Coordinates of N, CA and C in Angstrom, one line a residue:
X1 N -4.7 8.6 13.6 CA -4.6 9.1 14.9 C -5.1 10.5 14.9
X2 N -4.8 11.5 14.0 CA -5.4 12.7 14.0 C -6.5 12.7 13.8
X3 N -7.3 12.2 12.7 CA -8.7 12.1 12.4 C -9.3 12.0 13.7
X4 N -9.2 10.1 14.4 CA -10.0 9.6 15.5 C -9.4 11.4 16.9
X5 N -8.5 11.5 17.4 CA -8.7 12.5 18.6 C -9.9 13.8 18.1
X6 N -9.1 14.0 16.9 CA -10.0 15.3 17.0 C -11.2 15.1 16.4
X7 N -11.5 14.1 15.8 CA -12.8 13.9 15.8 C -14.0 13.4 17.2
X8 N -12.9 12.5 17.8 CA -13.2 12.5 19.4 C -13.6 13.9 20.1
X9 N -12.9 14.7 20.1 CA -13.3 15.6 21.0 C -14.3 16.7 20.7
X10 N -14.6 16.5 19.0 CA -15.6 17.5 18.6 C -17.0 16.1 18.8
X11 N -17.1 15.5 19.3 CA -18.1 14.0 19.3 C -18.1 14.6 21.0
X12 N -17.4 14.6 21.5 CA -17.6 14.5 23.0 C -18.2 15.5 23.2
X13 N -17.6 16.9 22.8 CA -18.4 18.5 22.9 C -19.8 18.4 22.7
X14 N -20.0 17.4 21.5 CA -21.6 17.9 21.1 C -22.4 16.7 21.7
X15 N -22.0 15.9 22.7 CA -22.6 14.8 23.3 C -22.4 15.6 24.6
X16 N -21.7 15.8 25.0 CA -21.8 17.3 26.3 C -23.0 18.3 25.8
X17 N -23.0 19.0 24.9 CA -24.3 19.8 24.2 C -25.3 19.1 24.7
X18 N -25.9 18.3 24.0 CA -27.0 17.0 23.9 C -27.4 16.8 25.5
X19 N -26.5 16.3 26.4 CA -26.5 15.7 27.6 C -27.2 17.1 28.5
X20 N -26.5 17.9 28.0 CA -27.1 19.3 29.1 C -28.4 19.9 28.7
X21 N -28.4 19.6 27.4 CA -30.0 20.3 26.8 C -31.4 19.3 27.7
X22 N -30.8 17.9 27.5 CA -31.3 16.9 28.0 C -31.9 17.2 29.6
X23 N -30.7 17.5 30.4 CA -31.0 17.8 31.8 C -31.7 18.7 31.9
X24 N -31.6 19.9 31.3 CA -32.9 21.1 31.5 C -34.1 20.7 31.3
X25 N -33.8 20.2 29.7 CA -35.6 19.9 29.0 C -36.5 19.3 30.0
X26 N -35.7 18.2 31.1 CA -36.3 17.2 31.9 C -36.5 17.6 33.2
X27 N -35.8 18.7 33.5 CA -35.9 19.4 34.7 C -35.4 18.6 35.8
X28 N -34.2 18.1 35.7 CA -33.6 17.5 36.6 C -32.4 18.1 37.4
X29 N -32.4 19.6 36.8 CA -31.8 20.6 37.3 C -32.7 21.6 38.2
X30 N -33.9 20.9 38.6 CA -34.8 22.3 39.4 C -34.3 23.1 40.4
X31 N -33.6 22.2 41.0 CA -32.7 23.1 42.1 C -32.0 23.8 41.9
X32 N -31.3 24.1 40.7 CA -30.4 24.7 40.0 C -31.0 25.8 39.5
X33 N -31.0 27.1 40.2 CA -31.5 28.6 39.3 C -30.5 28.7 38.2
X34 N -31.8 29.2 37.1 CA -31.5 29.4 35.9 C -29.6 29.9 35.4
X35 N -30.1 30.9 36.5 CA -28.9 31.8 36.1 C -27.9 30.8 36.2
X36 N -27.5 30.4 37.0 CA -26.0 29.3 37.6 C -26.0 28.8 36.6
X37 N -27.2 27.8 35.9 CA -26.9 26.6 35.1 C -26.3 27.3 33.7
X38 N -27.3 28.2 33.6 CA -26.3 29.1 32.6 C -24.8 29.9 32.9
X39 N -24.2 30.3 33.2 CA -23.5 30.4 33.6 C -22.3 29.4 33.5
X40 N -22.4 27.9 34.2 CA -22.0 27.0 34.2 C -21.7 26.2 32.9
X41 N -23.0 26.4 32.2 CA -23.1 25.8 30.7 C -22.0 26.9 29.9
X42 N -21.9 28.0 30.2 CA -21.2 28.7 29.2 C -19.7 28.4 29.5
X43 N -19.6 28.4 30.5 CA -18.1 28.1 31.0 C -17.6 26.8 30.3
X44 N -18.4 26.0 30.8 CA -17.9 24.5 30.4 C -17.7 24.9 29.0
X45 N -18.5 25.3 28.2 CA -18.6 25.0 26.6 C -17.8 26.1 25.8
X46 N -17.1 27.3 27.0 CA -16.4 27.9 26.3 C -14.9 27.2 26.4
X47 N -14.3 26.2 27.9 CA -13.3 25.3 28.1 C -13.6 24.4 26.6
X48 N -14.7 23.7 26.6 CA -14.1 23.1 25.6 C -13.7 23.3 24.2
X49 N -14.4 24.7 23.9 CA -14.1 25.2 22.8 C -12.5 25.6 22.6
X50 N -12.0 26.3 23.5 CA -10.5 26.2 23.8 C -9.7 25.3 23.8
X51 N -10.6 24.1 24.3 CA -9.3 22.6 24.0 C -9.0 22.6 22.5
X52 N -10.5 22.4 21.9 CA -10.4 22.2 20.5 C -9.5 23.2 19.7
X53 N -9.8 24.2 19.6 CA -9.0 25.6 18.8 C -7.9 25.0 19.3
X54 N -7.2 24.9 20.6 CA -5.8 24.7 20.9 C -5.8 23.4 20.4
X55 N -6.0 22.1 20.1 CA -5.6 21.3 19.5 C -5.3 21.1 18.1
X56 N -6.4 21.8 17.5 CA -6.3 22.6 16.0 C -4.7 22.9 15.6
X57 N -4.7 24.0 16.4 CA -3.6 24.7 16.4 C -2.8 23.8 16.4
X58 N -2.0 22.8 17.2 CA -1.1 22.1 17.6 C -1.0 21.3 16.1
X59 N -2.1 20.7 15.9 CA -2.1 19.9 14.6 C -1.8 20.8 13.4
X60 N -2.1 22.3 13.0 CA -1.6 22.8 12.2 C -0.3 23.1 12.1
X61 N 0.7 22.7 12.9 CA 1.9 22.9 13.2 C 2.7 21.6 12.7
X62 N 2.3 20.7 12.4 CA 2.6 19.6 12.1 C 3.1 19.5 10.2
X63 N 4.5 18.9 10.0 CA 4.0 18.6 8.8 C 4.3 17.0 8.5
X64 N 3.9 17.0 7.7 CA 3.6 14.9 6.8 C 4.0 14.8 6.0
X65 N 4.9 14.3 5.3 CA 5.2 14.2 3.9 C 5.1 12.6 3.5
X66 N 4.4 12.7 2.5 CA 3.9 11.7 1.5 C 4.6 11.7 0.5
X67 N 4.5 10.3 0.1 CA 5.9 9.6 -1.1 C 4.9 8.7 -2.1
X68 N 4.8 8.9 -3.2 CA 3.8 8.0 -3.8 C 3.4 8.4 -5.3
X69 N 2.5 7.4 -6.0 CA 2.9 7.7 -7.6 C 1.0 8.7 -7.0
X70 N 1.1 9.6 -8.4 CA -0.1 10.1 -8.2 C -0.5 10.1 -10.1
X71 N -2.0 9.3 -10.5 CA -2.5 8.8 -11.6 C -3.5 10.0 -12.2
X72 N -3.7 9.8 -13.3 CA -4.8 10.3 -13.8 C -5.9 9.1 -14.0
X73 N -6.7 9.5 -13.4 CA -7.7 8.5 -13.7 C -9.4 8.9 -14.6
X74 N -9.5 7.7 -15.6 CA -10.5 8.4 -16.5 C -11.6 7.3 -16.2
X75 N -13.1 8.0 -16.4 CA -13.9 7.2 -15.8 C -14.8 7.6 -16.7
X76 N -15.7 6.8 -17.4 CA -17.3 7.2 -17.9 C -18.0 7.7 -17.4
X77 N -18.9 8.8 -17.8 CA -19.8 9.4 -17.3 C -21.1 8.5 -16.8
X78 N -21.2 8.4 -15.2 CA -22.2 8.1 -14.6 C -21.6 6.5 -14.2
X79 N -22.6 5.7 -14.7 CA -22.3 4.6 -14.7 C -22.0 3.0 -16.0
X80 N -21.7 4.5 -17.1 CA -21.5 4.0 -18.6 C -20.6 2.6 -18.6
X81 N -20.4 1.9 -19.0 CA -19.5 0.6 -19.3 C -18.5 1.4 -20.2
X82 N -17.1 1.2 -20.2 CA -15.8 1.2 -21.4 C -16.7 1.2 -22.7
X83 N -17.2 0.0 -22.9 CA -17.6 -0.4 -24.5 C -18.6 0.6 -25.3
X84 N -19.1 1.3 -24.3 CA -20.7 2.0 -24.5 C -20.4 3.7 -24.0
X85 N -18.8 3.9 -23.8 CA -18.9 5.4 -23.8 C -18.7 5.9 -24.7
X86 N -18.4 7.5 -24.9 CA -18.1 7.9 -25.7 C -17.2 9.5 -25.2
X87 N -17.2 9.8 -23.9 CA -16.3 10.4 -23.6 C -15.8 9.4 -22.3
X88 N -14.8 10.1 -21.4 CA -14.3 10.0 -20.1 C -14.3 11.5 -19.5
X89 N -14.2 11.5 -17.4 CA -14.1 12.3 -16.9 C -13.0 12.3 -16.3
X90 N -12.2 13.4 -16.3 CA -10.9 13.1 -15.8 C -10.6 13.5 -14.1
X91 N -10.0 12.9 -13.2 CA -9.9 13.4 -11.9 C -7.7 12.8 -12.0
X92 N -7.7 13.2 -10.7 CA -6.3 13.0 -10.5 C -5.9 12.3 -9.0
X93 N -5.4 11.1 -8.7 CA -5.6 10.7 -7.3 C -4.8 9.2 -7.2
X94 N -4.2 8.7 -6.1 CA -3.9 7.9 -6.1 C -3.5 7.6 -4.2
X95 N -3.0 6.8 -3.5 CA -3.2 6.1 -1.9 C -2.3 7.6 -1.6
X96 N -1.0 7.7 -2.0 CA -0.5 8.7 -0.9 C -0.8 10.4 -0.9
X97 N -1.9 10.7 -2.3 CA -1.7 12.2 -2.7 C -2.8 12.2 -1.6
X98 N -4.0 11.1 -1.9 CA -5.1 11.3 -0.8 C -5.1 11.5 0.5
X99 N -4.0 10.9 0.8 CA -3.7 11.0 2.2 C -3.3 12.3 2.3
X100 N -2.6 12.9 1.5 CA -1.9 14.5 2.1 C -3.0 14.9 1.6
X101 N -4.2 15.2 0.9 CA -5.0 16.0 0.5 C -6.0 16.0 1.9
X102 N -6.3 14.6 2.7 CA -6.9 14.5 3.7 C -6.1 15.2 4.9
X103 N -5.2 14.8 5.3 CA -4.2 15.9 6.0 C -4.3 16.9 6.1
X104 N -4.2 18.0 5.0 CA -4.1 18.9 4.5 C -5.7 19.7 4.9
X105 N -6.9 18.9 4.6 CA -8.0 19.5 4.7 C -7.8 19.6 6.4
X106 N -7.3 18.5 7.7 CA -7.4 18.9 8.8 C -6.6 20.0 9.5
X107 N -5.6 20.5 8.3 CA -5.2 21.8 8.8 C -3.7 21.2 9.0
X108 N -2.9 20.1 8.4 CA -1.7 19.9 8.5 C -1.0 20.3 7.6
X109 N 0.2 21.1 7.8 CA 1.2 20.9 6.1 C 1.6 19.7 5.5
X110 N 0.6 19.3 4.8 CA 1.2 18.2 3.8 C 1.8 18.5 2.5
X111 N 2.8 17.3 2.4 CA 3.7 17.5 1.3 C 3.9 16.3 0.6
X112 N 3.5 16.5 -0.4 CA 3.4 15.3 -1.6 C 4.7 15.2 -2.4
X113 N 5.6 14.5 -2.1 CA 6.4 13.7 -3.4 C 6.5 12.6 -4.4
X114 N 6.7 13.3 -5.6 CA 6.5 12.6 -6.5 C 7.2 12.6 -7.1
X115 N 6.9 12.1 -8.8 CA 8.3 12.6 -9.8 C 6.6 12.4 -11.1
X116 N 6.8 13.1 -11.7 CA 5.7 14.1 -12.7 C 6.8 14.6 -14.1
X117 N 6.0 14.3 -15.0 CA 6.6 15.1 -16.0 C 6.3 16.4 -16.3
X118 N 7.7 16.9 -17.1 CA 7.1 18.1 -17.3 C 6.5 18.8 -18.4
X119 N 4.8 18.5 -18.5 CA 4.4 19.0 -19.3 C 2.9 19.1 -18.4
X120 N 2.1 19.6 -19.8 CA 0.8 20.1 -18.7 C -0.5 19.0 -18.4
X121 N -0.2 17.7 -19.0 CA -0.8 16.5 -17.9 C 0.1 17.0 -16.6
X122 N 1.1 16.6 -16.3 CA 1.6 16.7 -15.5 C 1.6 18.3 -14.3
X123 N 1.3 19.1 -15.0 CA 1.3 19.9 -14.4 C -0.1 20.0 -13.4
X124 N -1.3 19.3 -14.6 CA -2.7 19.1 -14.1 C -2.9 18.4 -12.6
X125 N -1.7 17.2 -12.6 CA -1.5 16.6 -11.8 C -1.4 17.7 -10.2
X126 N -0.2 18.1 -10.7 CA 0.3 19.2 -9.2 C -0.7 20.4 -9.1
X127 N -1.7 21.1 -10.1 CA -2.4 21.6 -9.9 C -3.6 21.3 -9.0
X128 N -4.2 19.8 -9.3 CA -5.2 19.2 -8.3 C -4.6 19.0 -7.0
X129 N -3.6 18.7 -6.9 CA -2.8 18.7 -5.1 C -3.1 20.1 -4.9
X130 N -2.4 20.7 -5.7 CA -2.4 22.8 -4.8 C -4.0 23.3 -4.4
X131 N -4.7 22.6 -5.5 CA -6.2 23.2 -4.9 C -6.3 22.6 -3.5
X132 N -6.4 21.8 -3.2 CA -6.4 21.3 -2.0 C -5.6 21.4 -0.6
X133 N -4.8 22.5 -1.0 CA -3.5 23.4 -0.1 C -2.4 22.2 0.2
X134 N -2.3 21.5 -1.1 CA -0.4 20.0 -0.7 C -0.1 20.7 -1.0
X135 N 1.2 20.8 -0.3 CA 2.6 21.7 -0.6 C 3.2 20.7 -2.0
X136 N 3.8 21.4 -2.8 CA 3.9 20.5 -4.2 C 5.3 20.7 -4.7
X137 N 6.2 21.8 -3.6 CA 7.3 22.1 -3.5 C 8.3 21.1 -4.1
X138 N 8.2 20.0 -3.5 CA 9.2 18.5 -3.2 C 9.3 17.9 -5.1
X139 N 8.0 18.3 -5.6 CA 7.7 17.6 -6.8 C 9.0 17.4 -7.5
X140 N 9.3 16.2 -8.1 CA 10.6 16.3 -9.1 C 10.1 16.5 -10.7
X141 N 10.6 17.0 -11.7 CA 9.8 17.0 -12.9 C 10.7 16.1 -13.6
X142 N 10.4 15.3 -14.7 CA 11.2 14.6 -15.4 C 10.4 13.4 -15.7
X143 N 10.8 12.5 -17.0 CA 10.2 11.1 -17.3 C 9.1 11.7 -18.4
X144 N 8.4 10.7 -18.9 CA 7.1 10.7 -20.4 C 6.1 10.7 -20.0
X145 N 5.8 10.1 -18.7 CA 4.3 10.0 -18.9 C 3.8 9.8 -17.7
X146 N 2.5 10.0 -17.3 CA 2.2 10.2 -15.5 C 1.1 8.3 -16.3
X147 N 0.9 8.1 -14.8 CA 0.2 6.6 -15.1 C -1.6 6.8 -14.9
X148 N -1.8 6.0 -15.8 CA -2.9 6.6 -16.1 C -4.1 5.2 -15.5
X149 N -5.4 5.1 -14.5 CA -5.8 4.2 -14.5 C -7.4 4.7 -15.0
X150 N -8.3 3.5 -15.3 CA -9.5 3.4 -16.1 C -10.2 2.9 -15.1
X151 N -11.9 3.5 -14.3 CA -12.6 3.2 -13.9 C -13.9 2.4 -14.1
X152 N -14.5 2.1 -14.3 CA -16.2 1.5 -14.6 C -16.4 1.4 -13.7
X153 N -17.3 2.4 -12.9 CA -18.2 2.0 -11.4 C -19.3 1.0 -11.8
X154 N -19.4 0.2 -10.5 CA -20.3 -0.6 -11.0 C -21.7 0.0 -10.7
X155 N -22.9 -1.0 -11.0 CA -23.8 -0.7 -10.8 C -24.7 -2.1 -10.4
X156 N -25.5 -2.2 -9.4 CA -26.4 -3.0 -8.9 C -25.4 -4.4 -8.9
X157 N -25.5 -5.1 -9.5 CA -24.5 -6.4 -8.9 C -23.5 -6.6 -10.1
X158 N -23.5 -5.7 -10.7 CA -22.3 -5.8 -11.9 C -21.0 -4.7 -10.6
X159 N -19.8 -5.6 -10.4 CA -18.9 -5.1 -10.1 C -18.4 -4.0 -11.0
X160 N -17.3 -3.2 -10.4 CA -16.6 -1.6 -10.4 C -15.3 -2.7 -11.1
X161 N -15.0 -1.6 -12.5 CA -13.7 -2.6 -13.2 C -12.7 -1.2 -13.4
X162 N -11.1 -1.7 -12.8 CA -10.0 -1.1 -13.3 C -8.9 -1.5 -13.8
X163 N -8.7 -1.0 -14.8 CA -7.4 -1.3 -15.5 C -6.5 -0.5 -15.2
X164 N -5.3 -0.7 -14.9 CA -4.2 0.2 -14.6 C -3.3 0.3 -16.2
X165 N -2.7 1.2 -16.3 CA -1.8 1.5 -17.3 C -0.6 2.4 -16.9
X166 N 0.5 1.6 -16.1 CA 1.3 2.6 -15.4 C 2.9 2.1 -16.0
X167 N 2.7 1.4 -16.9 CA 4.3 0.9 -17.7 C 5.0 2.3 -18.0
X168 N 5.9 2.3 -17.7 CA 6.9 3.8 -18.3 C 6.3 4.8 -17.3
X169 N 5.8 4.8 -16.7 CA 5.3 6.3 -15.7 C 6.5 6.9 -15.5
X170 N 7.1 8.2 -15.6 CA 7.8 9.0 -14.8 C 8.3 8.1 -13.2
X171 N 7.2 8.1 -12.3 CA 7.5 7.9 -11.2 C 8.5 6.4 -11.3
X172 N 7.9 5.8 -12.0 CA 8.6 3.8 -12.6 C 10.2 4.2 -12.8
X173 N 10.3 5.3 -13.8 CA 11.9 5.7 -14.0 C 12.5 6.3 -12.7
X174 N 12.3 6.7 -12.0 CA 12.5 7.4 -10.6 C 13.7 6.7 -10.2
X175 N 14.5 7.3 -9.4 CA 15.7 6.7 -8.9 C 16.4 7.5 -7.1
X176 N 16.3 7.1 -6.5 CA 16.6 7.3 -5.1 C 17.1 9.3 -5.1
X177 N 18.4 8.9 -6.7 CA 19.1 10.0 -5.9 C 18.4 11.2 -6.9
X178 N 17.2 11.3 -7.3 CA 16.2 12.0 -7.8 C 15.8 13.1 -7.0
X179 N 15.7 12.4 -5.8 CA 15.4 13.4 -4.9 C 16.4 13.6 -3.7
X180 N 15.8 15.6 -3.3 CA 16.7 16.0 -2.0 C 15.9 15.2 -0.8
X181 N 16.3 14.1 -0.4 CA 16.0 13.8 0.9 C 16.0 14.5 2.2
X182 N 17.1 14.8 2.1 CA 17.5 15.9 3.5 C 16.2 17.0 3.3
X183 N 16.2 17.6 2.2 CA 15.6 18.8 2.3 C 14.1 18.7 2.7
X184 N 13.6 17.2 1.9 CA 12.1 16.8 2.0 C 11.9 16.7 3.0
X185 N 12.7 16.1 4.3 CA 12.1 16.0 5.6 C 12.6 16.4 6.7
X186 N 12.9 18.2 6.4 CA 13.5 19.1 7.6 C 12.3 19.3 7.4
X187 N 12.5 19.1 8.9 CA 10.9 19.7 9.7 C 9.5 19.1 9.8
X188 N 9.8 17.7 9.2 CA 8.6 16.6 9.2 C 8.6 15.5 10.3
X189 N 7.2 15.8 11.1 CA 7.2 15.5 11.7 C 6.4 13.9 11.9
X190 N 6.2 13.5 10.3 CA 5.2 12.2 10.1 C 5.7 11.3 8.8

């Protein structure tokens, strides 16, 4: 819902742009002295610039909190096969961190909960959320091991292969009363 509006309305602004450039270039404004149409064009396009900023705004006021395992994932350089590498590239990601990381880039407070161990995989983990401004506050520390999955992109008609490896994860040991509930969702409004 946030994406589609405010991508709507910055789509509509610049199809408003387009549409007015359109009527000058073609001179279907001749009756219209210069001055007015300008004039009129700046007005309009400074209203809509105010919608936008003010919706911004509104949406940065917002916060989300996301519940979900977050993986390390290792992948061959380029489009190497498992059998035929000889390093991996490491990233960090998984369905709910992306979502607050996406969030987050539109100017919402997102906040990622998890349960992460505590050491510095783990820390690597909450590290890659903070770059991306997730609140990482909520994080529980505790358990062995964060879950780790294996990529092979594919290439031309050889399918993309993954293996998951998430037996024992931290998050797998997790238990309800692990976390402050109350505290994670004063003031969330998603």
């Amino acid at each position: 819902y946030v994406m589609t509006f405010h991508g709507g309305l910055i789509s509509f602004f610049f199809v408003f742009q387009f549409f007015m450039a359109f009527l000058w270039r073609f001179r279907r404004l001749d009756n219209v002295p210069q001055q007015l149409y300008n004039q009129l064009y700046t007005l309009i396009t400074y209203l809509f610039s105010t919608i936008i900023m003010i919706c911004e705004e509104k949406l940065r006021m917002k916060k989300a909190v996301t519940f979900g395992e977050i993986m390390m994932r290792l992948n061959p350089k380029g489009y190497r096969r498992f059998l035929r590498t000889e390093e991996f590239e490491v990233t960090y990601g998984g369905g709910e961190a992306n979502v607050a990381v996406s969030l987050s880039n539109y100017g919402m407070e997102a906040v990622f909960v998890t349960k992460l161990p505590d050491h510095d995989i783990g820390q690597c983990a909450v590290n890659e959320l903070r770059r991306y401004g997730v609140n990482t506050g909520k994080i529980v520390r505790g358990g062995d091991r964060v879950g780790i999955y294996y990529v092979e992109k594919g290439a031309s008609q050889r399918p993309s292969k993954v293996i998951y490896d998430r037996a024992g994860s931290s998050i797998s040991t997790a238990s309800p009363s692990d976390f402050d509930w109350d505290s994670i969702f004063e003031g969330a409004e998603w």
